[in-house]
mmCIF file of C-alpha atoms and ligand atoms in Angstrom:
data_model
loop_
_atom_site.group_PDB
_atom_site.id
_atom_site.type_symbol
_atom_site.label_atom_id
_atom_site.label_comp_id
_atom_site.label_asym_id
_atom_site.label_seq_id
_atom_site.Cartn_x
_atom_site.Cartn_y
_atom_site.Cartn_z
ATOM 1 C CA MET I 1 99.052 100.263 120.027
ATOM 2 C CA THR I 2 97.031 101.946 117.333
ATOM 3 C CA VAL I 3 97.460 100.930 113.727
ATOM 4 C CA PRO I 4 98.442 103.861 111.507
ATOM 5 C CA GLY I 5 96.397 104.513 108.389
ATOM 6 C CA ILE I 6 93.082 105.785 107.161
ATOM 7 C CA PRO I 7 89.975 104.153 108.676
ATOM 8 C CA PRO I 8 87.345 102.841 106.250
ATOM 9 C CA ALA I 9 84.405 105.051 105.317
ATOM 10 C CA VAL I 10 81.429 103.055 106.578
ATOM 11 C CA THR I 11 78.254 103.289 104.520
ATOM 12 C CA GLU I 12 74.777 101.832 104.992
ATOM 13 C CA GLU I 13 75.723 99.023 102.586
ATOM 14 C CA THR I 14 79.061 98.181 104.248
ATOM 15 C CA ALA I 15 78.140 98.556 107.954
ATOM 16 C CA PRO I 16 77.185 94.848 108.395
ATOM 17 C CA PHE I 17 80.570 93.847 106.953
ATOM 18 C CA TRP I 18 82.457 95.984 109.484
ATOM 19 C CA ASP I 19 80.204 94.853 112.340
ATOM 20 C CA ALA I 20 80.932 91.196 111.500
ATOM 21 C CA ALA I 21 84.670 91.910 111.208
ATOM 22 C CA ARG I 22 84.583 93.365 114.716
ATOM 23 C CA GLU I 23 83.286 89.943 115.823
ATOM 24 C CA GLY I 24 86.138 88.223 113.979
ATOM 25 C CA ARG I 25 84.048 87.104 110.990
ATOM 26 C CA VAL I 26 84.352 87.933 107.285
ATOM 27 C CA VAL I 27 80.996 88.156 105.488
ATOM 28 C CA VAL I 28 79.978 88.822 101.896
ATOM 29 C CA GLU I 29 76.655 89.455 100.213
ATOM 30 C CA ARG I 30 74.683 86.676 98.535
ATOM 31 C CA CYS I 31 71.703 87.294 96.277
ATOM 32 C CA THR I 32 68.561 85.521 97.499
ATOM 33 C CA ALA I 33 67.222 85.377 93.919
ATOM 34 C CA CYS I 34 70.141 83.902 91.957
ATOM 35 C CA GLY I 35 72.697 82.944 94.620
ATOM 36 C CA ALA I 36 75.540 85.089 93.259
ATOM 37 C CA HIS I 37 78.061 86.321 95.815
ATOM 38 C CA GLY I 38 79.254 89.907 95.869
ATOM 39 C CA PHE I 39 82.007 91.955 97.430
ATOM 40 C CA PRO I 40 82.471 94.771 98.272
ATOM 41 C CA PRO I 41 78.896 95.190 99.537
ATOM 42 C CA ARG I 42 76.628 97.217 97.271
ATOM 43 C CA GLY I 43 73.132 96.178 98.266
ATOM 44 C CA ILE I 44 72.446 95.013 94.703
ATOM 45 C CA CYS I 45 73.298 91.817 92.851
ATOM 46 C CA ARG I 46 76.018 92.200 90.215
ATOM 47 C CA SER I 47 74.530 89.276 88.290
ATOM 48 C CA CYS I 48 70.742 89.760 88.179
ATOM 49 C CA ARG I 49 70.369 93.267 89.662
ATOM 50 C CA GLY I 50 68.238 91.853 92.467
ATOM 51 C CA ARG I 51 68.104 93.935 95.625
ATOM 52 C CA GLU I 52 67.392 91.187 98.148
ATOM 53 C CA MET I 53 70.864 90.418 99.482
ATOM 54 C CA GLU I 54 71.748 88.343 102.540
ATOM 55 C CA TRP I 55 75.025 88.028 104.422
ATOM 56 C CA VAL I 56 77.026 84.813 104.472
ATOM 57 C CA GLU I 57 80.203 84.076 106.369
ATOM 58 C CA VAL I 58 83.032 83.157 104.032
ATOM 59 C CA THR I 59 84.709 79.777 104.149
ATOM 60 C CA GLY I 60 88.236 79.025 103.053
ATOM 61 C CA PRO I 61 90.792 78.610 101.943
ATOM 62 C CA GLY I 62 91.550 81.712 99.925
ATOM 63 C CA VAL I 63 93.824 81.709 96.888
ATOM 64 C CA VAL I 64 96.273 84.545 96.199
ATOM 65 C CA TYR I 65 95.340 86.290 92.936
ATOM 66 C CA SER I 66 98.038 88.956 93.232
ATOM 67 C CA TYR I 67 100.095 90.792 95.810
ATOM 68 C CA THR I 68 102.483 93.652 96.349
ATOM 69 C CA VAL I 69 105.153 94.190 98.989
ATOM 70 C CA ASN I 70 105.226 97.751 100.291
ATOM 71 C CA HIS I 71 108.589 99.130 101.429
ATOM 72 C CA GLN I 72 107.550 102.789 101.531
ATOM 73 C CA ARG I 73 106.981 104.266 105.020
ATOM 74 C CA TRP I 74 103.910 106.305 104.054
ATOM 75 C CA LEU I 75 103.254 107.265 107.664
ATOM 76 C CA PRO I 76 105.767 107.833 110.507
ATOM 77 C CA ASP I 77 104.554 104.874 112.585
ATOM 78 C CA LEU I 78 104.058 102.483 109.686
ATOM 79 C CA GLU I 79 106.071 99.277 109.982
ATOM 80 C CA VAL I 80 107.554 98.153 106.680
ATOM 81 C CA PRO I 81 107.822 96.036 104.679
ATOM 82 C CA TYR I 82 104.372 94.481 104.532
ATOM 83 C CA THR I 83 102.438 92.543 101.913
ATOM 84 C CA VAL I 84 99.003 93.412 100.591
ATOM 85 C CA ALA I 85 97.272 90.638 98.665
ATOM 86 C CA LEU I 86 94.193 90.255 96.506
ATOM 87 C CA VAL I 87 92.658 86.939 97.495
ATOM 88 C CA ASP I 88 89.983 84.972 95.651
ATOM 89 C CA LEU I 89 87.596 82.795 97.622
ATOM 90 C CA PRO I 90 86.814 79.718 95.494
ATOM 91 C CA ALA I 91 83.865 78.822 97.727
ATOM 92 C CA HIS I 92 82.409 82.236 96.833
ATOM 93 C CA PRO I 93 82.872 82.759 93.066
ATOM 94 C CA GLY I 94 83.429 86.357 92.070
ATOM 95 C CA VAL I 95 84.589 87.455 95.506
ATOM 96 C CA ARG I 96 88.066 88.964 95.723
ATOM 97 C CA ILE I 97 89.185 90.631 98.964
ATOM 98 C CA ALA I 98 92.237 92.793 99.660
ATOM 99 C CA GLY I 99 94.146 92.622 102.920
ATOM 100 C CA ARG I 100 97.487 92.164 104.621
ATOM 101 C CA LEU I 101 99.164 88.848 103.888
ATOM 102 C CA HIS I 102 101.429 87.312 106.508
ATOM 103 C CA GLY I 103 103.999 84.735 105.501
ATOM 104 C CA GLU I 104 105.521 84.011 102.119
ATOM 105 C CA PRO I 105 103.341 85.357 99.279
ATOM 106 C CA VAL I 106 102.842 82.989 96.330
ATOM 107 C CA ILE I 107 100.530 83.617 93.376
ATOM 108 C CA GLY I 108 97.990 80.795 93.426
ATOM 109 C CA GLY I 109 99.003 79.834 96.954
ATOM 110 C CA GLU I 110 96.374 78.976 99.536
ATOM 111 C CA VAL I 111 95.830 81.237 102.519
ATOM 112 C CA ASP I 112 93.784 81.147 105.668
ATOM 113 C CA PHE I 113 91.888 84.294 106.442
ATOM 114 C CA GLY I 114 90.555 86.188 109.378
ATOM 115 C CA VAL I 115 90.690 89.714 110.679
ATOM 116 C CA GLU I 116 93.270 91.856 112.426
ATOM 117 C CA GLU I 117 93.260 95.307 113.978
ATOM 118 C CA GLY I 118 93.311 98.071 111.378
ATOM 119 C CA PRO I 119 93.263 101.868 111.358
ATOM 120 C CA GLY I 120 90.765 103.633 113.599
ATOM 121 C CA GLY I 121 90.148 100.543 115.733
ATOM 122 C CA PHE I 122 88.437 98.749 112.848
ATOM 123 C CA ALA I 123 88.964 95.045 112.318
ATOM 124 C CA VAL I 124 90.096 94.448 108.738
ATOM 125 C CA PRO I 125 90.514 91.280 106.654
ATOM 126 C CA SER I 126 93.934 89.647 106.772
ATOM 127 C CA PHE I 127 95.481 86.474 105.387
ATOM 128 C CA ARG I 128 98.134 83.975 106.418
ATOM 129 C CA ALA I 129 99.994 81.846 103.898
ATOM 130 C CA ARG I 130 99.562 78.104 104.434
HETATM 131 ZN ZN1 ZN P 201 71.191 87.835 91.759
#
């Protein structure tokens, strides 16, 4: 089954993120100069403007910052309802990732994260309520 939706536009900066997701891992950038984490990938540190970034695999749990439950069938094959959450990763300050949330959404609730199949055969971040 293919997942309906619009595939991500992969850029030079984001390609390593999508490659890791295909392997079932979620990675974010970390500045080698000051240690700040960054997401989405930009190839430059948001804190010190350094350009030497490395990739680190994220560790959990995540914490739900916000969420929305979509009931609108935007595409003919789209299964509704579904929840999209913004999740903070306390082990990676400043990183907030959006993705599908499975289970009961609770603001401030802990979630496990991983990847699931998304549009265009891409693996995309997803979360499961604890
Ligand atoms: Zn930095």
